[in-house]
Amino acid sequence: LYRGRQRAFSGVIVGALTVQSIAFITDLLMASIAVPVMIDPVFGTRVHLLRWCEWTPLAFLMTFLTEGVGVPEVLSKAQRKKNKGGWKATLGRKKKDDDYREDDNNNNNSDKSQPDMSKSTHILTAYSNGLAQGFSTLCGLIFPFCPGLKSWAFFMVISFLLFLVIYYRLKCKIQSHRRMAMGSSVDEMEIYNRSLLSLKLLGTCTFLWTVLVCTYFFSTVGPTVFPSLYGRVDVNALTMTGECTMDVVAKVLYMFIIVDVHDQVFDQSARAERRLE
């Protein structure tokens, strides 16, 4: 995060450090003091409320940062040329045939390097996907308060459907990135790299959170389906062990990619150096 004496900070690093700090404080509290623990009404396993209080806002924040990396920031050469001077630049001058041909060539070359959606649409998508993952995680906090199987199953279905949104977004990002070309200009290459890094972040979150969901079901459903586990492992500690392990792995891998995102996209000094090369 430091380049010589100049401090290279960005909003995405602040967001990532916030994620790491909240996760660290949560783990520290759970290891050092007594925290609220409830019993799942369906499977009878322990539910650590502090863990779900951590995951709910972080699921939104991590997803929002992941989607936000791909928000377009710079215009292509064709767009800058088209917007330069606005409507005043066209007054008193009839556009020549050569100008039309040049604009068509520029547009054809830059179409593949541009994202499919506008900046406002990208931001709206980042908020909606972040809220979907946040509310999906919130259902995990609601489970131990459900009075019976029907209400528990209702929130489980809601949580599952909201979680599936991340797979749809991953599919959309893969298709969108495949249609892009790196381009030859610095601006076009930066847009391409932003899309690639955003895809890597979303793929990492999707994979690790899928493993986390599988770990959750293994630690909750496993002892019920396989009663023999009670004599072989400490079932009461199984949930805590699985959640802590996956939480640490997910945050570490996420931070590694976020640092790359910062260097490639948000570090202005590094961007200036690349433009001078």
GROMACS .gro file of C-alpha atoms in nm:
model
  277
    1LEU     CA    1   0.000   0.000   0.000
    2TYR     CA    2   0.302   0.229   0.011
    3ARG     CA    3   0.519   0.346  -0.275
    4GLY     CA    4   0.829   0.514  -0.133
    5ARG     CA    5   0.722   0.793   0.098
    6GLN     CA    6   0.400   0.856  -0.086
    7ARG     CA    7   0.099   0.684   0.061
    8ALA     CA    8  -0.106   0.508  -0.204
    9PHE     CA    9  -0.457   0.466  -0.064
   10SER     CA   10  -0.792   0.425  -0.234
   11GLY     CA   11  -1.155   0.371  -0.142
   12VAL     CA   12  -1.140   0.004  -0.238
   13ILE     CA   13  -0.848  -0.049   0.003
   14VAL     CA   14  -1.041   0.128   0.279
   15GLY     CA   15  -1.339  -0.097   0.209
   16ALA     CA   16  -1.124  -0.410   0.208
   17LEU     CA   17  -0.950  -0.312   0.532
   18THR     CA   18  -1.294  -0.251   0.685
   19VAL     CA   19  -1.392  -0.605   0.588
   20GLN     CA   20  -1.072  -0.746   0.740
   21SER     CA   21  -1.105  -0.539   1.058
   22ILE     CA   22  -1.465  -0.643   1.124
   23ALA     CA   23  -1.378  -1.008   1.064
   24PHE     CA   24  -1.076  -0.985   1.295
   25ILE     CA   25  -1.271  -0.815   1.574
   26THR     CA   26  -1.548  -1.074   1.544
   27ASP     CA   27  -1.305  -1.365   1.570
   28LEU     CA   28  -1.129  -1.197   1.863
   29LEU     CA   29  -1.455  -1.145   2.052
   30MET     CA   30  -1.571  -1.501   1.988
   31ALA     CA   31  -1.238  -1.635   2.115
   32SER     CA   32  -1.207  -1.416   2.425
   33ILE     CA   33  -1.552  -1.349   2.567
   34ALA     CA   34  -1.891  -1.516   2.597
   35VAL     CA   35  -2.107  -1.437   2.293
   36PRO     CA   36  -2.476  -1.511   2.226
   37VAL     CA   37  -2.540  -1.864   2.101
   38MET     CA   38  -2.881  -2.002   2.005
   39ILE     CA   39  -3.004  -2.343   1.898
   40ASP     CA   40  -3.137  -2.406   1.551
   41PRO     CA   41  -3.504  -2.511   1.588
   42VAL     CA   42  -3.486  -2.771   1.309
   43PHE     CA   43  -3.146  -2.939   1.340
   44GLY     CA   44  -3.061  -2.851   1.700
   45THR     CA   45  -2.713  -2.721   1.618
   46ARG     CA   46  -2.550  -2.411   1.760
   47VAL     CA   47  -2.597  -2.076   1.587
   48HIS     CA   48  -2.337  -1.811   1.673
   49LEU     CA   49  -2.528  -1.486   1.633
   50LEU     CA   50  -2.217  -1.267   1.632
   51ARG     CA   51  -2.085  -1.451   1.328
   52TRP     CA   52  -2.404  -1.383   1.132
   53CYS     CA   53  -2.403  -1.021   1.249
   54GLU     CA   54  -2.059  -0.998   1.090
   55TRP     CA   55  -2.146  -1.179   0.768
   56THR     CA   56  -2.464  -0.986   0.689
   57PRO     CA   57  -2.310  -0.639   0.628
   58LEU     CA   58  -1.984  -0.785   0.492
   59ALA     CA   59  -2.171  -0.991   0.233
   60PHE     CA   60  -2.321  -0.670   0.099
   61LEU     CA   61  -1.996  -0.474   0.118
   62MET     CA   62  -1.779  -0.742  -0.045
   63THR     CA   63  -2.030  -0.795  -0.326
   64PHE     CA   64  -2.068  -0.421  -0.381
   65LEU     CA   65  -1.691  -0.374  -0.402
   66THR     CA   66  -1.666  -0.667  -0.640
   67GLU     CA   67  -1.929  -0.526  -0.874
   68GLY     CA   68  -1.804  -0.170  -0.831
   69VAL     CA   69  -1.461  -0.253  -0.967
   70GLY     CA   70  -1.617  -0.311  -1.308
   71VAL     CA   71  -1.797   0.024  -1.319
   72PRO     CA   72  -1.664   0.216  -1.622
   73GLU     CA   73  -1.465   0.526  -1.538
   74VAL     CA   74  -1.295   0.636  -1.858
   75LEU     CA   75  -1.423   0.700  -2.211
   76SER     CA   76  -1.282   0.552  -2.525
   77LYS     CA   77  -1.113   0.768  -2.789
   78ALA     CA   78  -1.422   0.758  -3.006
   79GLN     CA   79  -1.645   0.865  -2.718
   80ARG     CA   80  -1.412   1.150  -2.616
   81LYS     CA   81  -1.391   1.271  -2.975
   82LYS     CA   82  -1.767   1.249  -3.008
   83ASN     CA   83  -1.828   1.442  -2.686
   84LYS     CA   84  -1.547   1.696  -2.728
   85GLY     CA   85  -1.690   2.043  -2.769
   86GLY     CA   86  -2.049   1.924  -2.740
   87TRP     CA   87  -2.309   2.060  -2.980
   88LYS     CA   88  -2.120   2.388  -3.024
   89ALA     CA   89  -1.837   2.213  -3.205
   90THR     CA   90  -2.072   2.105  -3.484
   91LEU     CA   91  -2.229   2.446  -3.548
   92GLY     CA   92  -2.132   2.609  -3.874
   93ARG     CA   93  -1.961   2.296  -4.005
   94LYS     CA   94  -2.106   2.027  -4.221
   95LYS     CA   95  -1.976   1.687  -4.144
   96LYS     CA   96  -1.773   1.536  -4.425
   97ASP     CA   97  -1.789   1.182  -4.553
   98ASP     CA   98  -1.438   1.117  -4.419
   99ASP     CA   99  -1.558   1.211  -4.070
  100TYR     CA  100  -1.841   0.962  -4.088
  101ARG     CA  101  -1.606   0.685  -4.202
  102GLU     CA  102  -1.359   0.769  -3.925
  103ASP     CA  103  -1.630   0.765  -3.659
  104ASP     CA  104  -1.762   0.432  -3.787
  105ASN     CA  105  -1.415   0.279  -3.775
  106ASN     CA  106  -1.352   0.411  -3.424
  107ASN     CA  107  -1.688   0.287  -3.302
  108ASN     CA  108  -1.632  -0.057  -3.456
  109ASN     CA  109  -1.290  -0.084  -3.293
  110SER     CA  110  -1.405   0.035  -2.952
  111ASP     CA  111  -1.737  -0.145  -2.923
  112LYS     CA  112  -1.578  -0.465  -2.796
  113SER     CA  113  -1.368  -0.282  -2.540
  114GLN     CA  114  -1.661  -0.105  -2.380
  115PRO     CA  115  -1.888  -0.251  -2.111
  116ASP     CA  116  -2.238  -0.338  -2.218
  117MET     CA  117  -2.407  -0.116  -1.960
  118SER     CA  118  -2.386   0.249  -1.863
  119LYS     CA  119  -2.221   0.366  -1.543
  120SER     CA  120  -2.554   0.425  -1.366
  121THR     CA  121  -2.672   0.076  -1.465
  122HIS     CA  122  -2.348  -0.075  -1.334
  123ILE     CA  123  -2.390   0.102  -0.999
  124LEU     CA  124  -2.753  -0.008  -0.972
  125THR     CA  125  -2.646  -0.365  -1.044
  126ALA     CA  126  -2.375  -0.342  -0.778
  127TYR     CA  127  -2.629  -0.227  -0.519
  128SER     CA  128  -2.890  -0.488  -0.617
  129ASN     CA  129  -2.648  -0.781  -0.613
  130GLY     CA  130  -2.496  -0.659  -0.287
  131LEU     CA  131  -2.839  -0.630  -0.125
  132ALA     CA  132  -2.933  -0.975  -0.252
  133GLN     CA  133  -2.631  -1.133  -0.084
  134GLY     CA  134  -2.679  -0.924   0.229
  135PHE     CA  135  -3.043  -1.026   0.273
  136SER     CA  136  -2.957  -1.386   0.189
  137THR     CA  137  -2.706  -1.386   0.475
  138LEU     CA  138  -2.954  -1.208   0.703
  139CYS     CA  139  -3.183  -1.507   0.677
  140GLY     CA  140  -2.911  -1.711   0.851
  141LEU     CA  141  -2.946  -1.476   1.147
  142ILE     CA  142  -3.324  -1.524   1.145
  143PHE     CA  143  -3.318  -1.907   1.143
  144PRO     CA  144  -3.277  -1.960   1.521
  145PHE     CA  145  -3.570  -1.724   1.589
  146CYS     CA  146  -3.813  -1.919   1.371
  147PRO     CA  147  -4.091  -2.080   1.577
  148GLY     CA  148  -4.119  -2.391   1.363
  149LEU     CA  149  -4.031  -2.583   1.051
  150LYS     CA  150  -4.258  -2.387   0.815
  151SER     CA  151  -4.115  -2.045   0.897
  152TRP     CA  152  -3.762  -2.188   0.893
  153ALA     CA  153  -3.819  -2.344   0.551
  154PHE     CA  154  -3.968  -2.018   0.421
  155PHE     CA  155  -3.660  -1.815   0.511
  156MET     CA  156  -3.433  -2.093   0.382
  157VAL     CA  157  -3.601  -2.076   0.040
  158ILE     CA  158  -3.573  -1.695   0.037
  159SER     CA  159  -3.206  -1.716   0.135
  160PHE     CA  160  -3.136  -1.979  -0.131
  161LEU     CA  161  -3.306  -1.783  -0.409
  162LEU     CA  162  -3.125  -1.462  -0.320
  163PHE     CA  163  -2.793  -1.644  -0.309
  164LEU     CA  164  -2.850  -1.778  -0.662
  165VAL     CA  165  -2.833  -1.420  -0.790
  166ILE     CA  166  -2.455  -1.430  -0.761
  167TYR     CA  167  -2.442  -1.721  -1.009
  168TYR     CA  168  -2.649  -1.525  -1.257
  169ARG     CA  169  -2.420  -1.224  -1.217
  170LEU     CA  170  -2.114  -1.444  -1.265
  171LYS     CA  171  -2.261  -1.583  -1.586
  172CYS     CA  172  -2.336  -1.230  -1.711
  173LYS     CA  173  -1.984  -1.111  -1.631
  174ILE     CA  174  -1.826  -1.407  -1.808
  175GLN     CA  175  -2.034  -1.345  -2.120
  176SER     CA  176  -1.969  -0.971  -2.111
  177HIS     CA  177  -1.594  -1.015  -2.067
  178ARG     CA  178  -1.572  -1.264  -2.352
  179ARG     CA  179  -1.722  -1.003  -2.585
  180MET     CA  180  -1.456  -0.751  -2.490
  181ALA     CA  181  -1.121  -0.693  -2.659
  182MET     CA  182  -0.820  -0.550  -2.480
  183GLY     CA  183  -0.777  -0.271  -2.734
  184SER     CA  184  -0.465  -0.073  -2.812
  185SER     CA  185  -0.504   0.247  -2.610
  186VAL     CA  186  -0.435   0.282  -2.238
  187ASP     CA  187  -0.798   0.372  -2.170
  188GLU     CA  188  -0.927   0.063  -2.348
  189MET     CA  189  -0.679  -0.164  -2.172
  190GLU     CA  190  -0.779  -0.022  -1.833
  191ILE     CA  191  -1.146  -0.091  -1.904
  192TYR     CA  192  -1.057  -0.446  -2.006
  193ASN     CA  193  -0.846  -0.500  -1.692
  194ARG     CA  194  -1.122  -0.362  -1.469
  195SER     CA  195  -1.364  -0.610  -1.619
  196LEU     CA  196  -1.117  -0.897  -1.572
  197LEU     CA  197  -1.041  -0.809  -1.209
  198SER     CA  198  -1.410  -0.771  -1.130
  199LEU     CA  199  -1.471  -1.113  -1.284
  200LYS     CA  200  -1.190  -1.264  -1.073
  201LEU     CA  201  -1.331  -1.113  -0.755
  202LEU     CA  202  -1.684  -1.231  -0.828
  203GLY     CA  203  -1.559  -1.577  -0.921
  204THR     CA  204  -1.360  -1.597  -0.597
  205CYS     CA  205  -1.658  -1.487  -0.387
  206THR     CA  206  -1.891  -1.728  -0.567
  207PHE     CA  207  -1.660  -2.026  -0.519
  208LEU     CA  208  -1.570  -1.956  -0.155
  209TRP     CA  209  -1.924  -1.872  -0.051
  210THR     CA  210  -2.049  -2.188  -0.220
  211VAL     CA  211  -1.797  -2.387  -0.017
  212LEU     CA  212  -1.913  -2.197   0.292
  213VAL     CA  213  -2.275  -2.289   0.221
  214CYS     CA  214  -2.175  -2.653   0.179
  215THR     CA  215  -1.983  -2.632   0.508
  216TYR     CA  216  -2.290  -2.486   0.678
  217PHE     CA  217  -2.514  -2.769   0.560
  218PHE     CA  218  -2.252  -3.029   0.649
  219SER     CA  219  -2.217  -2.896   1.003
  220THR     CA  220  -2.594  -2.860   1.056
  221VAL     CA  221  -2.747  -3.145   0.857
  222GLY     CA  222  -2.455  -3.387   0.890
  223PRO     CA  223  -2.501  -3.483   1.258
  224THR     CA  224  -2.875  -3.538   1.199
  225VAL     CA  225  -2.831  -3.752   0.889
  226PHE     CA  226  -2.525  -3.936   1.025
  227PRO     CA  227  -2.574  -3.986   1.402
  228SER     CA  228  -2.248  -4.179   1.420
  229LEU     CA  229  -2.064  -3.845   1.395
  230TYR     CA  230  -2.153  -3.772   1.757
  231GLY     CA  231  -1.910  -4.037   1.875
  232ARG     CA  232  -1.628  -3.943   1.638
  233VAL     CA  233  -1.613  -3.563   1.638
  234ASP     CA  234  -1.718  -3.280   1.864
  235VAL     CA  235  -2.040  -3.187   1.688
  236ASN     CA  236  -2.088  -2.875   1.898
  237ALA     CA  237  -1.753  -2.740   1.779
  238LEU     CA  238  -1.805  -2.851   1.418
  239THR     CA  239  -2.002  -2.540   1.323
  240MET     CA  240  -1.753  -2.302   1.482
  241THR     CA  241  -1.455  -2.476   1.321
  242GLY     CA  242  -1.606  -2.477   0.974
  243GLU     CA  243  -1.725  -2.118   0.989
  244CYS     CA  244  -1.396  -1.981   1.122
  245THR     CA  245  -1.185  -2.174   0.870
  246MET     CA  246  -1.383  -2.064   0.566
  247ASP     CA  247  -1.415  -1.709   0.697
  248VAL     CA  248  -1.036  -1.670   0.725
  249VAL     CA  249  -0.967  -1.833   0.387
  250ALA     CA  250  -1.227  -1.619   0.210
  251LYS     CA  251  -1.102  -1.292   0.359
  252VAL     CA  252  -0.736  -1.367   0.283
  253LEU     CA  253  -0.795  -1.459  -0.082
  254TYR     CA  254  -1.028  -1.164  -0.125
  255MET     CA  255  -0.765  -0.927   0.011
  256PHE     CA  256  -0.500  -1.061  -0.226
  257ILE     CA  257  -0.718  -0.980  -0.528
  258ILE     CA  258  -0.823  -0.643  -0.385
  259VAL     CA  259  -0.457  -0.539  -0.366
  260ASP     CA  260  -0.421  -0.622  -0.736
  261VAL     CA  261  -0.735  -0.422  -0.807
  262HIS     CA  262  -0.590  -0.126  -0.620
  263ASP     CA  263  -0.261  -0.144  -0.811
  264GLN     CA  264  -0.422  -0.184  -1.152
  265VAL     CA  265  -0.723   0.047  -1.122
  266PHE     CA  266  -0.720   0.288  -0.828
  267ASP     CA  267  -0.353   0.371  -0.765
  268GLN     CA  268  -0.318   0.698  -0.955
  269SER     CA  269   0.063   0.699  -0.941
  270ALA     CA  270   0.082   0.348  -1.089
  271ARG     CA  271  -0.168   0.444  -1.358
  272ALA     CA  272   0.038   0.751  -1.446
  273GLU     CA  273   0.353   0.538  -1.475
  274ARG     CA  274   0.179   0.297  -1.711
  275ARG     CA  275   0.061   0.586  -1.928
  276LEU     CA  276   0.416   0.715  -1.957
  277GLU     CA  277   0.559   0.380  -2.066
   0.00000   0.00000   0.00000
